[in-house]
């Protein structure tokens, strides 16, 4: 059935059927899967944080120029995330991981909500804001504080700490990226959930899955630049659609 003529019910039935037969599933998530938990997306609202745009703050240059402003941004996000709950879309992925033989969750999100929901095989390609890294000795530690202070310092060497996330212009961890690429290339089914599909190199993953012969379905509120290359796009909220897709 050509995708543009399918009703949403038919799309849901098709994807649910595919997931029922799937051996190796990869799910790629973006900020949209956390939207219904109350975490603003990067490009949805006008900027994630009052009058600043995330893409201006999530950069090494911004941190170099004004580490206290960047830490205020991440402390604001820590506080927000600490107050919200994972939503039915996160929970549906926990169920899916239990029923498919081989499941990999690749997330661009740094909020840690997939872990909190109970997902296990997670590749956090953009890092995690609950981890911090020392800019001097490179030590990485988990720190669940809601407020890290204006300019937190490393307990070991006194160096300035930064969030352990990949900023724009920074390279992703090569090992994580190649694991994500390998999973995309070899899966038989991929779900692409709540991502605008414009941040590279992660935005290449759906095309890699298609090249590998996978069935790829997108769940989003709107079409994205990756939509045309996929088998179908189910338009709707992840928190509503995802529970329909997993038994
Ligand atoms: C790199 C961590 C190179 C930080 C993030 C020009 C062309 C192509 C590429 C580039 C270019 N200029 C620069 C680049 C490279 C750049 C890039 O791609 N920029 C984009 C903006 C064009 N990429 C990089 O810099 C990457 N590094 O390329 O390195 C390199 C190589 C070698 C050596 C040195 C360097 C690093 C990118 C990683 C940046 N870090 N996050 C932090 O979070 O604080 S990216 C950030 O955006 C988050 O991770 C976020 O997840 C990610 C992607 O955004 P989305 O998740 O898609 O979220 P978005 O708001 O955009 O969209 C939400 C979607 O959800 C929407 O589609 C919406 O419709 C939908 N939605 C909303 N509500 C719902 C919903 N869907 C379903 N249900 C709902 N309820
Ligand atoms: Zn240190």
XYZ file of N, CA and C and ligand atoms in Angstrom:
822
model
N 0.862 -1.193 0.000
C 0.000 0.000 0.000
C 0.890 1.232 0.000
N 0.634 2.169 -0.955
C 1.484 3.347 -0.975
C 1.172 4.223 0.230
N 2.225 4.794 0.816
C 2.030 5.380 2.142
C 1.071 6.557 2.122
N 0.993 7.315 1.018
C 0.176 8.539 1.153
C -1.306 8.208 1.206
N -1.704 6.963 0.816
C -3.145 6.698 0.818
C -3.595 6.000 2.102
N -2.625 5.732 3.025
C -3.022 4.935 4.188
C -3.660 5.820 5.248
N -4.689 5.282 5.892
C -5.249 6.004 7.049
C -4.298 5.764 8.216
N -4.478 6.544 9.289
C -3.586 6.379 10.445
C -3.779 4.986 11.046
N -5.023 4.524 11.027
C -5.283 3.180 11.594
C -4.517 2.134 10.791
N -4.529 2.310 9.455
C -3.819 1.328 8.620
C -2.313 1.410 8.872
N -1.808 2.642 9.051
C -0.365 2.812 9.325
C -0.017 2.115 10.646
N -0.835 2.373 11.658
C -0.568 1.767 12.983
C -0.590 0.244 12.868
N -1.576 -0.282 12.140
C -1.677 -1.744 12.010
C -0.434 -2.310 11.322
N -0.003 -1.613 10.273
C 1.165 -2.099 9.512
C 2.415 -2.105 10.385
N 2.636 -0.999 11.095
C 3.865 -0.913 11.914
C 3.802 -1.921 13.058
N 2.613 -2.074 13.649
C 2.482 -3.038 14.766
C 2.768 -4.468 14.256
N 2.297 -4.745 13.043
C 2.529 -6.072 12.432
C 4.027 -6.273 12.217
N 4.674 -5.261 11.650
C 6.119 -5.330 11.390
C 6.888 -5.559 12.690
N 6.499 -4.840 13.724
C 7.215 -4.998 15.018
C 6.997 -6.393 15.575
N 5.796 -6.975 15.286
C 5.495 -8.324 15.775
C 6.387 -9.371 15.127
N 6.811 -9.098 13.872
C 7.643 -10.074 13.153
C 9.135 -9.752 13.299
N 9.462 -8.589 13.853
C 10.844 -8.081 13.794
C 11.798 -8.932 14.630
N 12.996 -9.127 14.097
C 14.052 -9.795 14.872
C 14.994 -8.768 15.493
N 15.372 -7.774 14.657
C 16.335 -6.777 15.144
C 15.758 -5.378 14.932
N 15.428 -4.702 16.038
C 14.801 -3.373 15.984
C 15.769 -2.322 16.513
N 15.844 -1.200 15.761
C 16.584 -0.032 16.256
C 15.583 1.114 16.357
N 15.620 1.822 17.471
C 14.763 2.994 17.631
C 15.665 4.214 17.792
N 15.392 5.261 17.013
C 16.139 6.520 17.115
C 15.181 7.561 17.698
N 15.573 8.162 18.837
C 14.681 9.181 19.415
C 15.365 10.543 19.479
N 14.523 11.556 19.461
C 14.966 12.947 19.607
C 14.110 13.638 20.647
N 14.277 14.949 20.727
C 13.641 15.741 21.796
C 12.120 15.574 21.812
N 11.529 15.229 20.677
C 10.066 15.099 20.585
C 9.507 14.017 21.475
N 10.315 12.995 21.815
C 9.784 11.920 22.661
C 9.676 12.385 24.116
N 10.406 13.445 24.460
C 10.320 13.970 25.831
C 9.381 15.172 25.927
N 8.845 15.592 24.772
C 8.002 16.804 24.763
C 6.795 16.642 25.685
N 6.122 15.472 25.644
C 4.904 15.295 26.447
C 5.226 15.118 27.929
N 6.537 14.977 28.225
C 6.905 14.983 29.647
C 7.031 16.413 30.147
N 6.972 17.361 29.190
C 7.066 18.772 29.585
C 8.426 19.384 29.338
N 9.282 18.665 28.560
C 10.603 19.231 28.246
C 10.533 19.853 26.850
N 10.747 21.183 26.754
C 10.628 21.829 25.446
C 11.646 21.258 24.460
N 11.229 21.161 23.190
C 12.162 20.659 22.179
C 13.099 21.789 21.778
N 14.068 21.463 20.955
C 15.055 22.475 20.577
C 14.465 23.487 19.627
N 13.652 22.934 18.692
C 13.220 23.832 17.606
C 11.722 24.057 17.639
N 11.035 23.384 18.539
C 9.578 23.561 18.590
C 9.274 24.964 19.073
N 9.326 25.153 20.377
C 9.029 26.488 20.907
C 10.074 27.460 20.356
N 9.871 28.764 20.641
C 10.892 29.685 20.081
C 12.092 29.669 21.021
N 12.956 28.700 20.810
C 14.153 28.565 21.658
C 13.793 27.831 22.924
N 14.727 26.960 23.341
C 14.423 26.063 24.468
C 14.457 26.850 25.768
N 15.101 28.023 25.758
C 15.324 28.612 27.073
C 15.121 30.124 26.978
N 13.946 30.603 27.388
C 13.647 32.040 27.377
C 14.158 32.676 26.079
N 15.059 33.626 26.173
C 15.443 34.363 24.955
C 16.734 33.837 24.342
N 17.217 32.663 24.838
C 18.435 32.108 24.219
C 18.037 30.940 23.340
N 18.803 30.610 22.354
C 18.567 29.423 21.542
C 19.597 28.361 21.922
N 19.118 27.130 22.072
C 20.014 26.034 22.494
C 21.239 25.961 21.585
N 21.002 26.181 20.294
C 22.139 26.003 19.376
C 23.195 27.083 19.611
N 22.811 28.198 20.293
C 23.835 29.213 20.613
C 24.532 28.856 21.922
N 23.817 28.126 22.793
C 24.388 27.839 24.116
C 25.120 26.504 24.148
N 24.646 25.525 23.341
C 25.253 24.195 23.387
C 26.444 24.155 22.427
N 27.434 25.038 22.709
C 28.640 25.073 21.855
C 29.872 25.309 22.744
N 31.031 24.799 22.321
C 32.252 25.036 23.099
C 32.610 26.524 23.159
N 32.254 27.254 22.082
C 32.563 28.701 22.064
C 31.766 29.418 23.170
N 30.486 29.048 23.283
C 29.656 29.701 24.319
C 30.243 29.398 25.702
N 30.719 28.161 25.902
C 31.258 27.776 27.215
C 32.558 28.516 27.492
N 33.347 28.674 26.448
C 34.634 29.398 26.542
C 34.362 30.856 26.930
N 33.364 31.412 26.250
C 33.048 32.841 26.401
C 32.383 33.111 27.753
N 31.438 32.239 28.118
C 30.661 32.534 29.335
C 30.209 31.240 30.005
N 31.133 30.544 30.681
C 30.777 29.257 31.308
C 29.620 29.377 32.307
N 29.511 30.536 32.956
C 28.441 30.673 33.955
C 27.069 30.706 33.279
N 26.992 31.342 32.080
C 25.707 31.378 31.348
C 25.359 29.958 30.902
N 26.347 29.247 30.390
C 26.079 27.877 29.902
C 25.692 26.980 31.071
N 26.366 27.159 32.246
C 25.968 26.348 33.406
C 24.572 26.729 33.904
N 24.204 27.996 33.750
C 22.839 28.399 34.159
C 21.825 27.673 33.269
N 22.160 27.519 31.971
C 21.291 26.825 31.007
C 21.135 25.363 31.402
N 22.269 24.712 31.748
C 22.191 23.284 32.082
C 21.582 23.070 33.472
N 21.811 24.002 34.386
C 21.160 23.877 35.704
C 19.646 24.022 35.556
N 19.246 24.919 34.648
C 17.801 25.118 34.394
C 17.202 23.832 33.843
N 17.947 23.165 32.930
C 17.435 21.910 32.342
C 17.440 20.797 33.384
N 18.488 20.739 34.239
C 18.541 19.717 35.292
C 17.320 19.860 36.215
N 17.056 21.093 36.583
C 15.935 21.333 37.501
C 14.620 20.896 36.851
N 14.434 21.276 35.577
C 13.206 20.933 34.848
C 13.066 19.411 34.729
N 14.134 18.756 34.294
C 14.066 17.299 34.072
C 13.822 16.576 35.396
N 14.398 17.103 36.484
C 14.236 16.429 37.793
C 12.772 16.476 38.246
N 12.012 17.420 37.696
C 10.617 17.578 38.119
C 9.634 16.809 37.242
N 10.073 16.386 36.042
C 9.122 15.753 35.114
C 9.177 14.239 35.224
N 8.175 13.603 34.596
C 8.111 12.140 34.567
C 8.266 11.632 33.146
N 8.810 10.419 33.021
C 8.828 9.822 31.684
C 7.373 9.613 31.249
N 7.148 9.514 29.940
C 5.757 9.468 29.452
C 5.481 8.129 28.756
N 4.238 7.880 28.318
C 3.890 6.578 27.725
C 4.763 6.183 26.531
N 5.355 7.168 25.859
C 6.224 6.807 24.714
C 7.508 6.153 25.231
N 8.093 6.713 26.289
C 9.289 6.098 26.884
C 8.948 4.690 27.383
N 7.771 4.581 28.002
C 7.384 3.287 28.593
C 7.103 2.246 27.521
N 6.539 2.673 26.392
C 6.266 1.729 25.289
C 7.577 1.134 24.773
N 8.646 1.926 24.793
C 9.941 1.421 24.300
C 10.521 0.410 25.288
N 10.222 0.563 26.571
C 10.677 -0.426 27.563
C 9.983 -1.765 27.282
N 8.685 -1.710 26.972
C 7.936 -2.935 26.640
C 8.484 -3.564 25.359
N 8.704 -2.716 24.357
C 9.191 -3.214 23.060
C 10.536 -3.926 23.246
N 11.398 -3.375 24.093
C 12.726 -3.974 24.299
C 12.602 -5.383 24.895
N 11.519 -5.577 25.650
C 11.330 -6.887 26.284
C 10.815 -7.936 25.293
N 10.113 -7.462 24.228
C 9.488 -8.475 23.363
C 10.232 -8.722 22.050
N 11.171 -7.844 21.684
C 11.883 -8.154 20.431
C 13.230 -8.804 20.773
N 13.658 -9.761 19.947
C 14.890 -10.502 20.256
C 16.114 -9.602 20.396
N 16.221 -8.583 19.489
C 17.443 -7.765 19.487
C 17.005 -6.304 19.361
N 17.222 -5.526 20.436
C 16.700 -4.145 20.486
C 17.820 -3.167 20.831
N 17.923 -2.099 20.032
C 18.903 -1.039 20.341
C 18.188 0.309 20.307
N 18.371 1.089 21.373
C 17.779 2.432 21.430
C 18.893 3.456 21.263
N 18.847 4.198 20.166
C 19.821 5.273 19.926
C 19.099 6.579 20.242
N 19.599 7.317 21.242
C 18.920 8.576 21.548
C 19.856 9.766 21.405
N 19.282 10.865 20.888
C 20.006 12.134 20.809
C 19.773 12.932 22.099
N 18.833 12.466 22.887
C 18.462 13.205 24.092
C 19.503 13.002 25.192
N 19.653 14.024 25.997
C 20.666 13.985 27.069
C 19.975 14.035 28.439
N 18.630 13.845 28.432
C 17.852 14.040 29.669
C 17.816 12.816 30.576
N 18.223 11.650 30.072
C 18.252 10.448 30.925
C 16.883 9.848 31.177
N 15.840 10.298 30.479
C 14.484 9.773 30.733
C 14.324 8.336 30.248
N 15.037 7.936 29.230
C 14.943 6.539 28.783
C 15.453 5.594 29.873
N 16.550 5.962 30.520
C 17.078 5.128 31.618
C 16.062 5.100 32.755
N 15.534 6.281 33.076
C 14.588 6.376 34.204
C 13.359 5.503 33.924
N 12.959 5.412 32.645
C 11.767 4.604 32.299
C 12.084 3.110 32.384
N 13.375 2.745 32.239
C 13.745 1.334 32.339
C 14.338 0.737 31.074
N 14.561 1.561 30.045
C 15.233 1.026 28.840
C 16.650 0.611 29.230
N 17.179 -0.414 28.536
C 18.488 -0.941 28.924
C 19.550 -0.695 27.852
N 19.325 -1.233 26.646
C 20.358 -1.130 25.614
C 20.265 0.229 24.911
N 20.860 1.238 25.549
C 20.742 2.634 25.083
C 22.101 3.127 24.595
N 22.122 3.770 23.432
C 23.341 4.460 22.970
C 23.039 5.953 22.995
N 23.649 6.671 23.941
C 23.414 8.125 24.061
C 24.446 8.854 23.204
N 24.083 9.051 21.926
C 25.069 9.580 20.964
C 25.448 11.041 21.248
N 24.633 11.757 22.011
C 24.982 13.147 22.326
C 25.312 13.335 23.800
N 25.531 12.229 24.526
C 25.930 12.310 25.929
C 24.738 12.397 26.863
N 25.015 12.838 28.089
C 23.981 12.835 29.125
C 24.282 13.983 30.091
N 23.292 14.860 30.291
C 23.589 16.051 31.096
C 23.713 15.757 32.593
N 23.428 14.509 33.009
C 23.619 14.147 34.432
C 25.061 13.697 34.680
N 25.863 13.637 33.576
C 27.292 13.366 33.761
C 28.051 14.674 33.544
N 29.160 14.838 34.252
C 30.009 16.020 34.052
C 31.421 15.553 33.734
N 32.133 16.406 33.001
C 33.515 16.060 32.639
C 34.434 17.209 33.049
N 35.602 16.852 33.601
C 36.556 17.888 33.985
C 37.323 18.360 32.750
N 37.396 19.669 32.555
C 38.068 20.216 31.365
C 39.589 20.118 31.523
N 40.065 19.762 32.725
C 41.523 19.608 32.905
C 41.930 18.139 32.839
N 41.360 17.334 33.804
C 41.837 15.935 33.887
C 40.923 14.977 33.148
N 39.844 15.514 32.543
C 38.932 14.723 31.682
C 38.141 13.670 32.450
N 38.281 13.650 33.786
C 37.500 12.680 34.581
C 36.011 12.899 34.365
N 35.276 11.782 34.180
C 33.820 11.885 33.978
C 33.126 11.307 35.196
N 32.210 12.069 35.784
C 31.465 11.556 36.952
C 29.975 11.819 36.758
N 29.169 10.959 37.408
C 27.719 11.208 37.448
C 27.492 12.206 38.569
N 26.656 13.211 38.345
C 26.322 14.114 39.448
C 24.863 14.511 39.274
N 23.999 14.002 40.168
C 22.557 14.212 40.001
C 22.094 15.527 40.633
N 23.034 16.396 41.013
C 22.610 17.673 41.638
C 21.718 18.426 40.666
N 20.688 19.062 41.226
C 19.806 19.843 40.358
C 20.487 21.165 40.015
N 21.350 21.642 40.927
C 22.059 22.899 40.647
C 23.550 22.656 40.884
N 24.315 22.739 39.827
C 25.762 22.458 39.928
C 26.527 23.702 40.360
N 25.785 24.812 40.522
C 26.477 26.069 40.875
C 26.930 26.777 39.616
N 27.488 27.981 39.807
C 27.834 28.833 38.668
C 29.008 28.294 37.866
N 29.989 27.781 38.558
C 31.203 27.330 37.849
C 31.791 26.171 38.655
N 31.187 24.975 38.528
C 31.628 23.836 39.351
C 33.052 23.395 39.022
N 33.735 22.917 40.066
C 35.131 22.495 39.900
C 35.291 21.017 40.237
N 36.285 20.428 39.585
C 36.621 19.012 39.762
C 37.184 18.782 41.174
N 36.664 17.750 41.860
C 37.132 17.465 43.234
C 38.576 16.968 43.209
N 38.952 16.346 42.087
C 40.304 15.753 42.026
C 41.374 16.793 41.733
N 41.090 17.658 40.718
C 42.212 18.526 40.293
C 41.832 20.002 40.308
N 40.567 20.303 40.633
C 40.173 21.714 40.696
C 39.831 22.319 39.350
N 39.918 21.503 38.280
C 39.592 22.033 36.950
C 38.111 22.365 36.835
N 37.758 23.216 35.847
C 36.348 23.582 35.656
C 35.615 22.401 35.014
N 34.438 22.094 35.540
C 33.638 20.992 34.985
C 32.747 21.492 33.854
N 32.441 20.597 32.907
C 31.468 20.905 31.837
C 30.474 19.752 31.791
N 29.289 19.985 31.205
C 28.356 18.865 31.040
C 28.953 17.838 30.067
N 28.729 16.556 30.322
C 29.285 15.518 29.443
C 28.316 15.283 28.277
N 28.165 16.333 27.462
C 27.291 16.250 26.285
C 28.089 16.682 25.067
N 27.623 16.288 23.875
C 28.304 16.667 22.630
C 27.718 17.999 22.180
N 28.517 19.029 22.120
C 28.011 20.340 21.681
C 28.083 20.463 20.161
N 27.408 21.431 19.601
C 27.468 21.646 18.149
C 28.909 21.986 17.780
N 29.392 21.330 16.754
C 30.779 21.564 16.337
C 31.728 20.576 16.970
N 31.240 19.804 17.971
C 32.098 18.779 18.592
C 31.811 17.425 17.954
N 32.831 16.600 17.920
C 32.635 15.262 17.338
C 31.918 14.363 18.336
N 31.162 13.423 17.790
C 30.530 12.423 18.641
C 31.591 11.386 19.014
N 31.319 10.629 20.067
C 32.212 9.535 20.467
C 32.229 8.512 19.320
N 33.386 8.301 18.738
C 33.505 7.441 17.550
C 32.964 6.045 17.770
N 33.203 5.506 18.973
C 32.754 4.134 19.252
C 31.225 4.083 19.300
N 30.637 5.055 19.996
C 29.166 5.069 20.093
C 28.550 5.225 18.706
N 29.125 6.141 17.920
C 28.553 6.400 16.590
C 28.673 5.153 15.720
N 29.816 4.475 15.774
C 29.938 3.296 14.898
C 29.015 2.177 15.386
N 28.778 2.078 16.693
C 27.801 1.074 17.187
C 26.412 1.414 16.683
N 26.082 2.707 16.686
C 24.748 3.125 16.226
C 24.606 2.874 14.731
N 25.668 3.169 13.984
C 25.632 2.967 12.526
C 25.509 1.485 12.186
N 26.254 0.655 12.899
C 26.232 -0.802 12.661
C 24.829 -1.341 12.954
N 24.244 -0.868 14.054
C 22.884 -1.326 14.400
C 21.893 -0.904 13.315
N 22.027 0.343 12.833
C 21.101 0.841 11.796
C 21.244 0.028 10.510
N 22.489 -0.274 10.159
C 22.756 -0.980 8.888
C 22.211 -2.402 8.908
N 22.162 -3.008 10.102
C 21.854 -4.453 10.163
C 20.470 -4.756 10.752
N 19.683 -3.713 11.050
C 18.363 -4.018 11.644
C 17.358 -4.349 10.539
N 16.219 -4.964 10.927
C 15.188 -5.203 9.912
C 14.043 -4.190 10.060
N 14.026 -3.522 11.226
C 12.964 -2.542 11.466
C 13.527 -1.382 12.271
N 13.221 -0.156 11.849
C 13.658 1.029 12.611
C 12.455 1.948 12.841
N 12.378 2.479 14.066
C 11.410 3.542 14.363
C 12.205 4.823 14.588
N 11.750 5.914 13.984
C 12.401 7.223 14.151
C 11.381 8.116 14.846
N 11.624 8.440 16.120
C 10.578 9.067 16.940
C 10.991 10.459 17.420
N 10.221 11.484 17.039
C 10.382 12.814 17.630
C 11.718 13.463 17.384
N 12.207 13.339 16.129
C 13.430 14.061 15.803
C 13.224 14.823 14.504
N 13.789 16.046 14.470
C 13.591 16.902 13.294
C 14.494 16.446 12.147
N 15.390 15.511 12.451
C 16.210 14.934 11.379
C 17.116 15.930 10.691
N 17.576 16.970 11.459
C 18.495 17.928 10.822
C 19.857 17.961 11.492
N 20.000 17.218 12.591
C 21.310 17.243 13.270
C 22.134 16.046 12.794
N 23.269 16.386 12.188
C 24.160 15.338 11.667
C 25.284 15.074 12.652
N 25.936 13.946 12.635
C 25.738 12.830 11.700
C 24.589 11.887 12.045
N 23.871 12.098 13.146
C 22.825 11.148 13.540
C 21.715 11.078 12.494
N 21.479 12.203 11.803
C 20.378 12.239 10.827
C 20.630 11.293 9.652
N 21.849 10.748 9.571
C 22.124 9.782 8.498
C 21.564 8.386 8.829
N 21.289 8.131 10.114
C 20.968 6.746 10.518
C 19.747 6.155 9.810
N 18.645 6.911 9.643
C 17.484 6.305 8.950
C 17.835 5.868 7.522
N 18.633 6.649 6.822
C 19.016 6.283 5.441
C 19.905 5.031 5.471
N 20.759 4.936 6.483
C 21.602 3.725 6.618
C 20.721 2.491 6.783
N 19.664 2.643 7.584
C 18.757 1.493 7.821
C 18.042 1.123 6.523
N 17.597 2.129 5.782
C 16.915 1.867 4.503
C 17.878 1.169 3.543
N 19.138 1.668 3.492
C 20.133 1.031 2.607
C 20.335 -0.438 3.003
N 20.184 -0.685 4.291
C 20.385 -2.072 4.756
C 19.141 -2.921 4.564
N 18.103 -2.348 3.946
C 16.912 -3.144 3.631
C 15.858 -3.139 4.721
N 15.999 -2.259 5.706
C 15.029 -2.259 6.825
C 13.729 -1.547 6.437
N 12.684 -1.884 7.209
C 11.419 -1.147 7.148
C 11.566 -0.010 8.158
N 11.411 1.235 7.708
C 11.642 2.371 8.621
C 10.388 3.233 8.718
N 9.873 3.368 9.933
C 8.679 4.196 10.172
C 9.046 5.345 11.092
N 8.458 6.502 10.814
C 8.716 7.712 11.593
C 7.445 8.056 12.365
N 7.607 8.503 13.605
C 6.467 9.012 14.384
C 6.835 10.437 14.748
N 6.032 11.386 14.219
C 6.353 12.793 14.448
C 5.072 13.598 14.310
N 5.130 14.854 14.820
C 3.945 15.721 14.693
C 3.859 16.297 13.277
N 5.012 16.230 12.574
C 5.031 16.817 11.219
C 6.023 16.037 10.370
N 5.950 16.230 9.067
C 6.934 15.611 8.164
C 8.283 16.267 8.445
N 9.356 15.511 8.195
C 10.697 16.069 8.415
C 11.536 15.831 7.151
N 12.761 16.384 7.113
C 13.599 16.158 5.918
C 13.890 14.673 5.668
N 13.781 13.826 6.707
C 14.062 12.397 6.463
C 12.818 11.658 5.990
N 11.637 12.267 6.156
C 10.377 11.557 5.829
C 10.349 10.937 4.434
N 10.731 11.700 3.380
C 10.575 11.154 2.029
C 11.281 9.810 1.816
N 12.374 9.585 2.510
C 13.147 8.351 2.284
C 12.664 7.173 3.100
N 11.596 7.395 3.922
C 11.166 6.324 4.829
C 9.936 5.622 4.290
N 9.583 4.495 4.925
C 8.401 3.757 4.444
C 7.106 4.473 4.796
N 7.075 5.086 5.988
C 5.881 5.889 6.295
C 6.141 6.801 7.499
N 5.308 7.818 7.578
C 5.359 8.732 8.722
C 3.980 8.730 9.360
N 3.914 8.351 10.636
C 2.641 8.429 11.356
C 2.617 9.787 12.050
N 1.699 10.646 11.650
C 1.626 11.990 12.220
C 0.820 11.937 13.509
N 1.485 12.334 14.593
C 0.782 12.336 15.877
C 1.780 12.453 17.010
N 1.235 12.475 18.241
C 2.103 12.596 19.405
C 2.678 11.227 19.772
N 3.958 11.194 20.064
C 4.617 9.922 20.394
C 3.934 9.245 21.574
N 3.513 10.041 22.561
C 2.884 9.478 23.766
C 1.557 8.796 23.461
N 0.928 9.181 22.344
C -0.354 8.555 21.958
C -0.130 7.388 20.993
N 0.815 7.594 20.049
C 1.032 6.573 18.997
C 1.782 5.363 19.538
N 2.850 5.598 20.287
C 3.716 4.487 20.683
C 2.978 3.374 21.429
N 2.089 3.701 22.383
C 1.384 2.603 23.067
C 0.517 1.774 22.110
N 0.118 2.359 20.970
C -0.703 1.610 19.995
C 0.160 0.611 19.209
N 1.478 0.881 19.178
C 2.343 0.078 18.293
C 2.896 -1.158 18.996
N 2.911 -1.104 20.344
C 3.487 -2.278 21.021
C 2.384 -3.027 21.768
N 2.303 -4.331 21.603
C 1.229 -5.130 22.241
C 1.286 -5.003 23.776
C 29.593 17.352 14.236
C 23.551 17.780 23.080
C 31.572 17.621 13.128
C 23.643 19.113 23.711
C 23.054 18.146 20.736
C 25.258 22.313 8.150
C 24.764 21.177 7.525
C 24.884 19.917 8.121
C 25.509 19.785 9.361
C 25.990 20.916 9.960
C 25.870 22.171 9.382
N 26.405 23.072 10.227
C 26.873 22.434 11.330
C 26.647 21.134 11.157
C 27.006 20.075 12.062
C 26.043 20.077 13.248
C 24.608 20.054 12.802
O 24.115 19.024 12.350
N 23.953 21.213 12.965
C 22.558 21.284 12.604
C 21.860 22.246 13.555
C 22.451 21.729 11.145
N 26.330 18.847 13.948
C 27.262 18.870 14.886
O 27.859 19.861 15.243
C 27.578 17.506 15.491
N 28.988 17.346 15.415
O 29.023 17.415 13.181
O 30.920 17.336 14.349
C 32.954 17.341 13.374
C 33.516 16.276 12.700
C 34.811 16.033 12.895
C 35.550 16.845 13.772
C 34.954 17.887 14.466
C 33.637 18.152 14.262
C 27.168 17.486 16.949
C 25.677 17.636 17.045
C 25.257 17.341 18.472
C 24.787 18.614 19.099
N 24.283 18.303 20.452
N 22.618 17.871 21.976
C 22.426 19.395 24.520
O 21.360 18.773 24.311
O 22.542 20.254 25.395
S 21.942 18.211 19.475
C 20.418 18.515 20.120
O 19.591 18.542 18.990
C 19.825 17.449 20.990
O 20.622 16.284 21.142
C 18.575 17.080 20.217
O 18.075 15.873 20.541
C 19.157 17.210 18.877
C 18.392 17.069 17.663
O 17.233 17.750 17.789
P 15.931 16.865 17.901
O 16.141 15.827 18.955
O 15.560 16.389 16.559
O 14.934 17.898 18.487
P 14.214 19.077 17.683
O 13.700 20.056 18.679
O 15.089 19.549 16.571
O 12.964 18.351 16.996
C 11.932 17.823 17.806
C 11.091 17.001 16.869
O 10.091 16.360 17.632
C 10.394 17.834 15.819
O 10.464 17.165 14.576
C 8.938 17.877 16.310
O 8.013 17.909 15.244
C 8.832 16.575 17.034
N 7.872 16.543 18.138
C 7.592 17.531 19.021
N 6.688 17.089 19.920
C 6.401 15.794 19.595
C 7.158 15.446 18.456
N 7.100 14.229 17.886
C 6.267 13.327 18.453
N 5.517 13.581 19.543
C 5.563 14.803 20.135
N 4.804 15.041 21.217
Zn 39.895 17.295 37.096
